[in-house]
GROMACS .gro file of C-alpha atoms in nm:
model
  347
    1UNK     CA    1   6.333  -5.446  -2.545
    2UNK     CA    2   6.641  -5.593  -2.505
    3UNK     CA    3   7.002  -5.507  -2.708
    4UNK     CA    4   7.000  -5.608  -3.025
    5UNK     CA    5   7.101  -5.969  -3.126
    6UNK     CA    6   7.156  -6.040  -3.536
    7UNK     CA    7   7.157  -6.405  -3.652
    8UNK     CA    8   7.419  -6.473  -3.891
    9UNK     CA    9   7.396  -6.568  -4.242
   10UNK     CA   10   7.340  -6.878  -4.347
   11UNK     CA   11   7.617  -7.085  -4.422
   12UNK     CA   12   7.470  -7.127  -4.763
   13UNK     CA   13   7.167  -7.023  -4.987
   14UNK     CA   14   6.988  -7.322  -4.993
   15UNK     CA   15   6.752  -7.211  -5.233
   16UNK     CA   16   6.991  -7.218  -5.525
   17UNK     CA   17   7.068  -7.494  -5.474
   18UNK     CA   18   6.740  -7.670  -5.436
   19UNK     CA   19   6.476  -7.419  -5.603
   20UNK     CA   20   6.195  -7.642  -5.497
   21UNK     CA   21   6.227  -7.464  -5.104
   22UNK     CA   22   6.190  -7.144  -5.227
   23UNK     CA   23   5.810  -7.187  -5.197
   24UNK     CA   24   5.844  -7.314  -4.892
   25UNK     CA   25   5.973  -7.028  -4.705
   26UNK     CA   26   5.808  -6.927  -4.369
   27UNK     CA   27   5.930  -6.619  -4.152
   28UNK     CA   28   5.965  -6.686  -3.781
   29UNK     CA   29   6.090  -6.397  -3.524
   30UNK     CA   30   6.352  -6.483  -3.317
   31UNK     CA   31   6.306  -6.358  -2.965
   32UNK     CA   32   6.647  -6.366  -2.840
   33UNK     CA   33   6.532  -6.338  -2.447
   34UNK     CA   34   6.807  -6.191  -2.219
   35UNK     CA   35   6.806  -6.155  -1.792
   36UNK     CA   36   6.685  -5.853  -1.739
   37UNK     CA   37   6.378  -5.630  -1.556
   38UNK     CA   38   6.057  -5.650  -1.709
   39UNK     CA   39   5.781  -5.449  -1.689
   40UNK     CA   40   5.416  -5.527  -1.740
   41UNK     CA   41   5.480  -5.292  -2.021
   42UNK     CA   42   5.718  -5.501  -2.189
   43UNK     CA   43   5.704  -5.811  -2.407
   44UNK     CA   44   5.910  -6.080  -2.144
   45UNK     CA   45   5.966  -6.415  -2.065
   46UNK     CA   46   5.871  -6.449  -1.703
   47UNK     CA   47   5.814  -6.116  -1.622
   48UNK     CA   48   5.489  -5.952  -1.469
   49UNK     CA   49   5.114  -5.912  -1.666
   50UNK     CA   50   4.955  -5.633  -1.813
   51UNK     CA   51   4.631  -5.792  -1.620
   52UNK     CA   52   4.328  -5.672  -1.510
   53UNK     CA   53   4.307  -5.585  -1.161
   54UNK     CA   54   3.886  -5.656  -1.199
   55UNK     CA   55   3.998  -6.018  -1.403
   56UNK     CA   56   4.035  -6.359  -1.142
   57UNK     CA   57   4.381  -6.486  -1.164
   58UNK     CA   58   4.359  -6.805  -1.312
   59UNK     CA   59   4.450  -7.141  -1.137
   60UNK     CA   60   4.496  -7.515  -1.218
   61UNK     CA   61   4.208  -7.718  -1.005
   62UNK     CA   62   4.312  -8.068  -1.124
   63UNK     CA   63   4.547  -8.287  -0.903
   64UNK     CA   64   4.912  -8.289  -0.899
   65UNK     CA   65   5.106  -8.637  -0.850
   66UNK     CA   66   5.311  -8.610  -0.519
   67UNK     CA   67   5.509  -8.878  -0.667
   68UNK     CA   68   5.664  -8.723  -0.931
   69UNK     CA   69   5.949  -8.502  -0.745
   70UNK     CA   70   6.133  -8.628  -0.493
   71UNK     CA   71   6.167  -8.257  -0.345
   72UNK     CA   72   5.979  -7.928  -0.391
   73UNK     CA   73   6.029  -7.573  -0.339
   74UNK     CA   74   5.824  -7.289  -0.373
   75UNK     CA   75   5.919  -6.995  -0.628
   76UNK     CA   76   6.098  -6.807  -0.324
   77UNK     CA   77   6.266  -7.095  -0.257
   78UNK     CA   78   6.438  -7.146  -0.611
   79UNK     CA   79   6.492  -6.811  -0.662
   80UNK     CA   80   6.710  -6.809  -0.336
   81UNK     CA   81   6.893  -7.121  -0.467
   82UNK     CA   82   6.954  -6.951  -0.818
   83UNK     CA   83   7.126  -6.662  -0.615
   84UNK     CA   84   7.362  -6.902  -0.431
   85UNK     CA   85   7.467  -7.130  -0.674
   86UNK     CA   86   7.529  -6.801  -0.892
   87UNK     CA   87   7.713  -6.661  -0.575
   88UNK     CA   88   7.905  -7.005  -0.542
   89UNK     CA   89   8.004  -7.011  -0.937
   90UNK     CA   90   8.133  -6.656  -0.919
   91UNK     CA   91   8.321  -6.748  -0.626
   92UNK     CA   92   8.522  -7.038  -0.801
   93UNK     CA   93   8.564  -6.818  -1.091
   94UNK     CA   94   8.721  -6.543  -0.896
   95UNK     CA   95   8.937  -6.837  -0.671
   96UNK     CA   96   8.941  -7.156  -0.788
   97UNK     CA   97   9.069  -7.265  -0.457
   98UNK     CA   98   8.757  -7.099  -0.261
   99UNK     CA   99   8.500  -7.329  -0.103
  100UNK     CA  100   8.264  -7.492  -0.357
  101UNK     CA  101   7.991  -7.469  -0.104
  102UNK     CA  102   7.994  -7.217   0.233
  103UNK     CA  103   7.832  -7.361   0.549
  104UNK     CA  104   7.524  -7.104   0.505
  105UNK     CA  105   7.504  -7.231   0.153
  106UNK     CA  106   7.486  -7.590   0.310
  107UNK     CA  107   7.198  -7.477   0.551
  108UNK     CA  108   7.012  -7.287   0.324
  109UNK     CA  109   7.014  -7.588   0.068
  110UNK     CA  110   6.878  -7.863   0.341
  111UNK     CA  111   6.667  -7.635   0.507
  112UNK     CA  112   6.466  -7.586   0.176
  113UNK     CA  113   6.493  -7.953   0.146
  114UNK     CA  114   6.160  -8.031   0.353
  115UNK     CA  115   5.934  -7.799   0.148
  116UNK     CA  116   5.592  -7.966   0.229
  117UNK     CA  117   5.410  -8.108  -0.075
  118UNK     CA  118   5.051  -7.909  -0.137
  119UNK     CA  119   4.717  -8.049  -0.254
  120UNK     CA  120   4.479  -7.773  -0.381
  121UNK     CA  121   4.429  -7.524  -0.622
  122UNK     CA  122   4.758  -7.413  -0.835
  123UNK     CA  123   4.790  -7.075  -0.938
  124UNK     CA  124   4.946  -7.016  -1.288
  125UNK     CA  125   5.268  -6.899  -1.404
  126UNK     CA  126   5.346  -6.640  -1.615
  127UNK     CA  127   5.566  -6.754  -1.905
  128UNK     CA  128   5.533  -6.485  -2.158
  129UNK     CA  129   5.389  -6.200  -2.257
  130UNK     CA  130   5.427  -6.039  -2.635
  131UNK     CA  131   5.299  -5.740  -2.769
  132UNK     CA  132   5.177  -5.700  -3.119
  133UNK     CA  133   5.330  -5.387  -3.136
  134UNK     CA  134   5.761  -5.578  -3.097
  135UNK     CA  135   5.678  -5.936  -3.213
  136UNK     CA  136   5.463  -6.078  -3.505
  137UNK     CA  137   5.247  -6.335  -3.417
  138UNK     CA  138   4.891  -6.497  -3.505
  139UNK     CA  139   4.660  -6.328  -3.316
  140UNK     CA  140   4.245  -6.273  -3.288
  141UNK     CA  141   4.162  -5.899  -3.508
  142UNK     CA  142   4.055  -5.739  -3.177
  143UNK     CA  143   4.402  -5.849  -2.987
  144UNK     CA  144   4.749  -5.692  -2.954
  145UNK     CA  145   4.850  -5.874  -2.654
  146UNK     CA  146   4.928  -6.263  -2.600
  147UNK     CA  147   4.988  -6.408  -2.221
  148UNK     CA  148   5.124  -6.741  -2.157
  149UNK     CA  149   5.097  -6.892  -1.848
  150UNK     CA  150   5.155  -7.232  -1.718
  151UNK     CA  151   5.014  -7.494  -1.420
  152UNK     CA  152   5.432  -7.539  -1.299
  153UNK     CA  153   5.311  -7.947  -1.301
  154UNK     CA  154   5.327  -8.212  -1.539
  155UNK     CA  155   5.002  -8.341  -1.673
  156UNK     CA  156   4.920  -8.555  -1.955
  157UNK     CA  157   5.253  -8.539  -2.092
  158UNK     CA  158   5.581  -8.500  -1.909
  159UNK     CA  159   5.568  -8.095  -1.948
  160UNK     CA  160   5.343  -7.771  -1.775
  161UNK     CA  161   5.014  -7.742  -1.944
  162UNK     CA  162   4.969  -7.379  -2.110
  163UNK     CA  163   4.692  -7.143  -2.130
  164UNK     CA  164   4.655  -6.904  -2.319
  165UNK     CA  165   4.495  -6.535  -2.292
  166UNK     CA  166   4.453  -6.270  -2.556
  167UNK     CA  167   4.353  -5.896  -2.515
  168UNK     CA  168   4.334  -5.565  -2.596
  169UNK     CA  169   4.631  -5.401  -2.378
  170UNK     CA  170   4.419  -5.027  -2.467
  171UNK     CA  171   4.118  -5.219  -2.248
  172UNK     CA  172   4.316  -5.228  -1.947
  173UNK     CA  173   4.307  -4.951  -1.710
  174UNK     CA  174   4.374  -5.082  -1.383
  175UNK     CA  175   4.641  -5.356  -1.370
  176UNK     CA  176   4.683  -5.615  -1.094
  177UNK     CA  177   4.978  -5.550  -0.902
  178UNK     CA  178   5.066  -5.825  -0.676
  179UNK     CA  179   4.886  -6.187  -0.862
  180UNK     CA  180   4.945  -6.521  -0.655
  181UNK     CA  181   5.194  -6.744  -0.705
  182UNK     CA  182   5.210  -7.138  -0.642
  183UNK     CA  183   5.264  -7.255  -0.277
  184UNK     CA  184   5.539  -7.527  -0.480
  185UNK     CA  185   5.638  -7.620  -0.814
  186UNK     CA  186   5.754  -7.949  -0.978
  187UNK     CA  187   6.076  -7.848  -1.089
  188UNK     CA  188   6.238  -7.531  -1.103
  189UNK     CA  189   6.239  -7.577  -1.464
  190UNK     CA  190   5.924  -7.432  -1.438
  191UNK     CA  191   6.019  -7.132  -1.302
  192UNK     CA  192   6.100  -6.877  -1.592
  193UNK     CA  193   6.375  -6.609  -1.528
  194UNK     CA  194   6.244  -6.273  -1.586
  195UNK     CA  195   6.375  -6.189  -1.946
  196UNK     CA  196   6.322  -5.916  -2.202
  197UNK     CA  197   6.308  -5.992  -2.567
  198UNK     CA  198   6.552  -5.876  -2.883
  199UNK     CA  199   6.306  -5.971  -3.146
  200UNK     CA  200   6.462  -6.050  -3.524
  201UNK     CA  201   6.283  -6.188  -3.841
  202UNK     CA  202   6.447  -6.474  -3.954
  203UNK     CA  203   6.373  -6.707  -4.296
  204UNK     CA  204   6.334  -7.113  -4.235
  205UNK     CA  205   6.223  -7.400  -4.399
  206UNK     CA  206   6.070  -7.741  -4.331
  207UNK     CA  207   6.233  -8.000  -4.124
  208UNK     CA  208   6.311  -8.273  -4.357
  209UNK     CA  209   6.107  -8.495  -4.243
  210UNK     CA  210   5.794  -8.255  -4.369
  211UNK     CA  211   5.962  -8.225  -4.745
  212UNK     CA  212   5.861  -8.497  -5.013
  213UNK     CA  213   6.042  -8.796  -5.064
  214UNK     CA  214   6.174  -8.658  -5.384
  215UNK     CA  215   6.310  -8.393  -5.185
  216UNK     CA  216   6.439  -8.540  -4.889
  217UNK     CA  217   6.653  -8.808  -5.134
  218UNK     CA  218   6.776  -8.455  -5.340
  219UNK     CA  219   6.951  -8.359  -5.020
  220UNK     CA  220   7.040  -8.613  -4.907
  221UNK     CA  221   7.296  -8.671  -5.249
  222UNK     CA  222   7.620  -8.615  -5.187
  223UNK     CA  223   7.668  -8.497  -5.554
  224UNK     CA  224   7.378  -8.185  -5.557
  225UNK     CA  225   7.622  -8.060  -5.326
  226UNK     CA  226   7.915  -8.064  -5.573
  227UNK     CA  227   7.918  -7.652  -5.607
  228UNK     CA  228   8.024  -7.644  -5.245
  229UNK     CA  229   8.369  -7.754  -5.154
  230UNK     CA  230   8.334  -8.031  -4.898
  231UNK     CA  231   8.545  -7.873  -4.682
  232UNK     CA  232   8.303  -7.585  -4.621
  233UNK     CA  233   8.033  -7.760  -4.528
  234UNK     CA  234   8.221  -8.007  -4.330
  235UNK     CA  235   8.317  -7.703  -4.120
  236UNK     CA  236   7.919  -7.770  -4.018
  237UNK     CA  237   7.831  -8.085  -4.055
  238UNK     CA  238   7.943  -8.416  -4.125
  239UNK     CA  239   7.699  -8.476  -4.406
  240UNK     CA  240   7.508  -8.273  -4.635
  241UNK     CA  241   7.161  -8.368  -4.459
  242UNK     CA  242   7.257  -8.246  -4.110
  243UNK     CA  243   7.382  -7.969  -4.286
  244UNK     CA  244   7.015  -7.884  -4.361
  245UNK     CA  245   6.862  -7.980  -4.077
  246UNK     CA  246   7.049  -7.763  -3.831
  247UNK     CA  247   7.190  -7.456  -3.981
  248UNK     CA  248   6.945  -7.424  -4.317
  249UNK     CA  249   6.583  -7.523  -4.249
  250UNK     CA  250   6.461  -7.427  -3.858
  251UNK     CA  251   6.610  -7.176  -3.623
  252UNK     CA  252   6.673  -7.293  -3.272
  253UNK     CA  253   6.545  -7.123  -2.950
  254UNK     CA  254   6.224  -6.923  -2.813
  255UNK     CA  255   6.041  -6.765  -3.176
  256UNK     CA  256   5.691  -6.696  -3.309
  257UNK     CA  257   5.604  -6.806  -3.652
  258UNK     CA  258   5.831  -7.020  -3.869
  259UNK     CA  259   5.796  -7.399  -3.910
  260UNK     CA  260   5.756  -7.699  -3.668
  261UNK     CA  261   6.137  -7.790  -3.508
  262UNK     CA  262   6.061  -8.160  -3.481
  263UNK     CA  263   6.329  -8.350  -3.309
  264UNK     CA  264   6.167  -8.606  -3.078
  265UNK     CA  265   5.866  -8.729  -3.321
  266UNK     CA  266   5.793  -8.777  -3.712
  267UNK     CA  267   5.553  -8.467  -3.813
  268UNK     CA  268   5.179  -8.529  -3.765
  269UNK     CA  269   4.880  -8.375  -3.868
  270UNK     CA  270   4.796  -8.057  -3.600
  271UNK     CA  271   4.418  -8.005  -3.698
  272UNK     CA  272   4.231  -7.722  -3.448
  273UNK     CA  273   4.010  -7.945  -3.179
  274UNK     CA  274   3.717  -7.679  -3.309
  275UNK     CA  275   3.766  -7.650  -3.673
  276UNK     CA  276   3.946  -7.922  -3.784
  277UNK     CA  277   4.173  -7.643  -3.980
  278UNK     CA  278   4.562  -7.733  -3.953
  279UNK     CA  279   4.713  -7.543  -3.710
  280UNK     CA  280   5.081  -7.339  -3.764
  281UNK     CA  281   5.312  -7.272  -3.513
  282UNK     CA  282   5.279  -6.961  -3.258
  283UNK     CA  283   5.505  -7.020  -2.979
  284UNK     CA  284   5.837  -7.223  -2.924
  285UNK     CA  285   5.918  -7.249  -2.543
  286UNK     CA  286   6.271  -7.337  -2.554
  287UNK     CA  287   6.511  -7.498  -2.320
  288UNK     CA  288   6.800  -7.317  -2.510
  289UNK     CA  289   6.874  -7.090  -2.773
  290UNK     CA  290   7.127  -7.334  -2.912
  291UNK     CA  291   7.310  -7.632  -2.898
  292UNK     CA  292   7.641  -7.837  -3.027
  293UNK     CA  293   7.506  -7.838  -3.374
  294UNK     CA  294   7.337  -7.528  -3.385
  295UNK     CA  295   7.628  -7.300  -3.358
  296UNK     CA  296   7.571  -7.079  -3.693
  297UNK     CA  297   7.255  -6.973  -3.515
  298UNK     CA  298   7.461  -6.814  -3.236
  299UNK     CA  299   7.417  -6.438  -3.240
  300UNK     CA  300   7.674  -6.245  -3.374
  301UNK     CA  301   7.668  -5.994  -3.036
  302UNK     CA  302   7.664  -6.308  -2.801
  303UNK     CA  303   7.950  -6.230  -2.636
  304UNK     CA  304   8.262  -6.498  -2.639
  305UNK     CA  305   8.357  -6.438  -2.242
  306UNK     CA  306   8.176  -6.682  -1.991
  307UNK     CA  307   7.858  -6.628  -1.939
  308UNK     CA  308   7.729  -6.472  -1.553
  309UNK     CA  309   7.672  -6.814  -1.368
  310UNK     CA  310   7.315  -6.664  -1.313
  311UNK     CA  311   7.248  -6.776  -1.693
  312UNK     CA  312   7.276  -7.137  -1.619
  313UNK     CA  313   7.484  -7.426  -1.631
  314UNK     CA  314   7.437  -7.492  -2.009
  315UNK     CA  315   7.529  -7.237  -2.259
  316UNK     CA  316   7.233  -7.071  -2.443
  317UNK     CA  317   6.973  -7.130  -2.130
  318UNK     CA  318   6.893  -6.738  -2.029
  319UNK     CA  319   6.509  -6.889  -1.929
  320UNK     CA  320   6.629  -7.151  -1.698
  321UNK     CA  321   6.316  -7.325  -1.799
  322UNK     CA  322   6.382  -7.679  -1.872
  323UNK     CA  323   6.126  -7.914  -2.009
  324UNK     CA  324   6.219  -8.291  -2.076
  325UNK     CA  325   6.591  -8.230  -1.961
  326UNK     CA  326   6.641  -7.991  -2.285
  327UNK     CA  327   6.376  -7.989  -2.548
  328UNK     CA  328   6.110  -7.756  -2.666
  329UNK     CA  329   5.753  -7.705  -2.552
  330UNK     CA  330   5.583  -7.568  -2.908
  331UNK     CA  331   5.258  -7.376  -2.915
  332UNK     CA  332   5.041  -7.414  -3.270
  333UNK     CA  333   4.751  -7.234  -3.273
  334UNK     CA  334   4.440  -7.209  -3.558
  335UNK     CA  335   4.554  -6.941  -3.818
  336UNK     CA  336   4.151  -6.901  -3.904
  337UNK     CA  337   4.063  -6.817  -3.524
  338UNK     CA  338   4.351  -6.837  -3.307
  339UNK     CA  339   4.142  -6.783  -3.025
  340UNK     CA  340   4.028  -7.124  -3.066
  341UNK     CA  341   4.189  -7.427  -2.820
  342UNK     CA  342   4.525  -7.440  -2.920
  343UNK     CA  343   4.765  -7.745  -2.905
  344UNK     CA  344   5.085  -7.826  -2.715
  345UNK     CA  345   5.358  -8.016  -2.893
  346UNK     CA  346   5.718  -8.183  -2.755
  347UNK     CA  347   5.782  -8.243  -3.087
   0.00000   0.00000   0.00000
């Protein structure tokens, strides 16, 4: 595991004053993933698989729009230009009179340029893998370990399409050392920087927009906030009802658990494609750990001195992975069988 990250807390106990969310609390586990080396040991973002050496790798057989990215590269490819534009940031930093860009830099950049595009079979991504025995999750009785991985294309929707794979880890003996990778990907959003996890349990509640009307009206009123001074909460928010909705109710960034961060769409009913039973959330793929108006959710280790350019141009994004220009890819899953088809939300 990582070093240890602690969430701070909340800028208010919600709960006294609005008893009716008590009920209504869910935990979710922060996972707090931080650059670092991976094992196939370790619970990671991006990191290698505890899989079997005897197991096919899995790959994506349906077609891939040439259309939809201008310019390609293969994994290599954006790993190398990770490395320079890091080089090139660090450089600034340390003069800010140095060369933005050095001729190599240049070459490098329009060599990669003319990455031919490639029609065929896709192997998967690795996204994440989580043991039982760091993070809490929904999982099958006879599982311990969860593996994401991901076609690195858009499909249906303007994001990767997931799959999912649970096992045993005890059942693997032999593990597959060297599993292929895709010839291209879409965007190097879709590349995940090898991370290790700093898992915390943290208490949330609903979005609004899943509370009653009763509810939602309750906090909306100015005066059911007349215990706090103003000023506090303005230090937050401008109004009581962003107050809630993004330092009270959902935590922001890569979790397990917890409740449905919906930002792009109203709530809608999740029911499992098998069972019809509503599915809960299992995995938030996230294209930051926090943003302008998430700020209490910072954690309280997260140091104050700029970040290593290697961590990305926009603060909180240790993944890289960027879906949508910023938003969150969430995972639900059946909580009677999650081994059942699970469903993908850009909620």
């Amino acid at each position: 595991m990582n070093a240890t990250f602690t969430t701070p807390p909340r800028p208010f106990d919600v709960t006294a004053l609005f008893p009716q969310l008590a009920p209504l609390a869910r935990t979710a586990t922060r996972l707090h993933p931080r650059p670092g080396s991976p094992t196939v040991h370790d619970s990671s973002v991006g990191g290698p698989l505890l899989w079997p050496a005897d197991e096919p790798w899995p790959y994506c057989d349906e077609p891939h729009d040439s259309r939809a990215a201008p310019v390609v590269h293969s994994p290599d490819d954006v790993r190398l230009l990770r490395h320079d534009r890091a080089a090139a940031a660090e450089r600034r930093r340390l003069d800010p009179e140095a060369p933005q860009w050095t001729p190599g830099e240049r070459a490098t950049w329009e060599r990669l340029a003319d990455r031919p595009w490639f029609n065929g079979p896709i192997p998967l991504l690795p996204v994440a893998q989580l043991y039982a025995r760091d993070v809490s999750f929904p999982r099958p009785p006879d599982a311990d370990l969860l593996q994401v991985l991901w076609c690195p294309f858009d499909h249906e929707m303007a994001h990767p399409r997931t799959a999912l794979f649970w096992r045993s880890s005890a059942t693997v003996t032999e593990v597959l050392d060297a599993p292929p990778e895709p010839p291209i990907v879409q965007r190097e959003g879709y590349l995940p920087e090898p991370c290790l996890f700093s898992p915390e349990q943290v208490t949330e509640y609903p979005n609004p927009s899943e509370l009653d009307r009763e509810l939602q009206d309750q906090l909306d009123d100015m005066s059911r906030w007349e215990t706090i001074d103003p000023a506090r909460y303005n230090t937050y928010a401008d109004d009581p009802g962003e107050l809630y909705l993004n330092n009270l109710s959902t935590a922001p960034g890569w979790k397990t658990g917890g409740w449905t961060r919906w930002s792009l769409t109203d709530p809608k009913p999740r029911p499992c494609p098998e069972c019809g039973t509503e599915q809960v959330p299992l995995l938030t793929i996230a294209s930051w750990e926090w943003d302008g108006g998430s700020g209490t959710w910072i954690a309280e280790e997260e140091p104050t001195s700029p970040a290593p350019p290697l961590l990305g141009a926009r603060a909180g994004n240790f993944t890289l992975i960027d879906i949508v220009g910023g938003y969150n890819l969430q995972l639900h899953v059946c909580p009677t069988s999650p081994d059942h088809p699970h469903i993908e939300l850009l909620p």
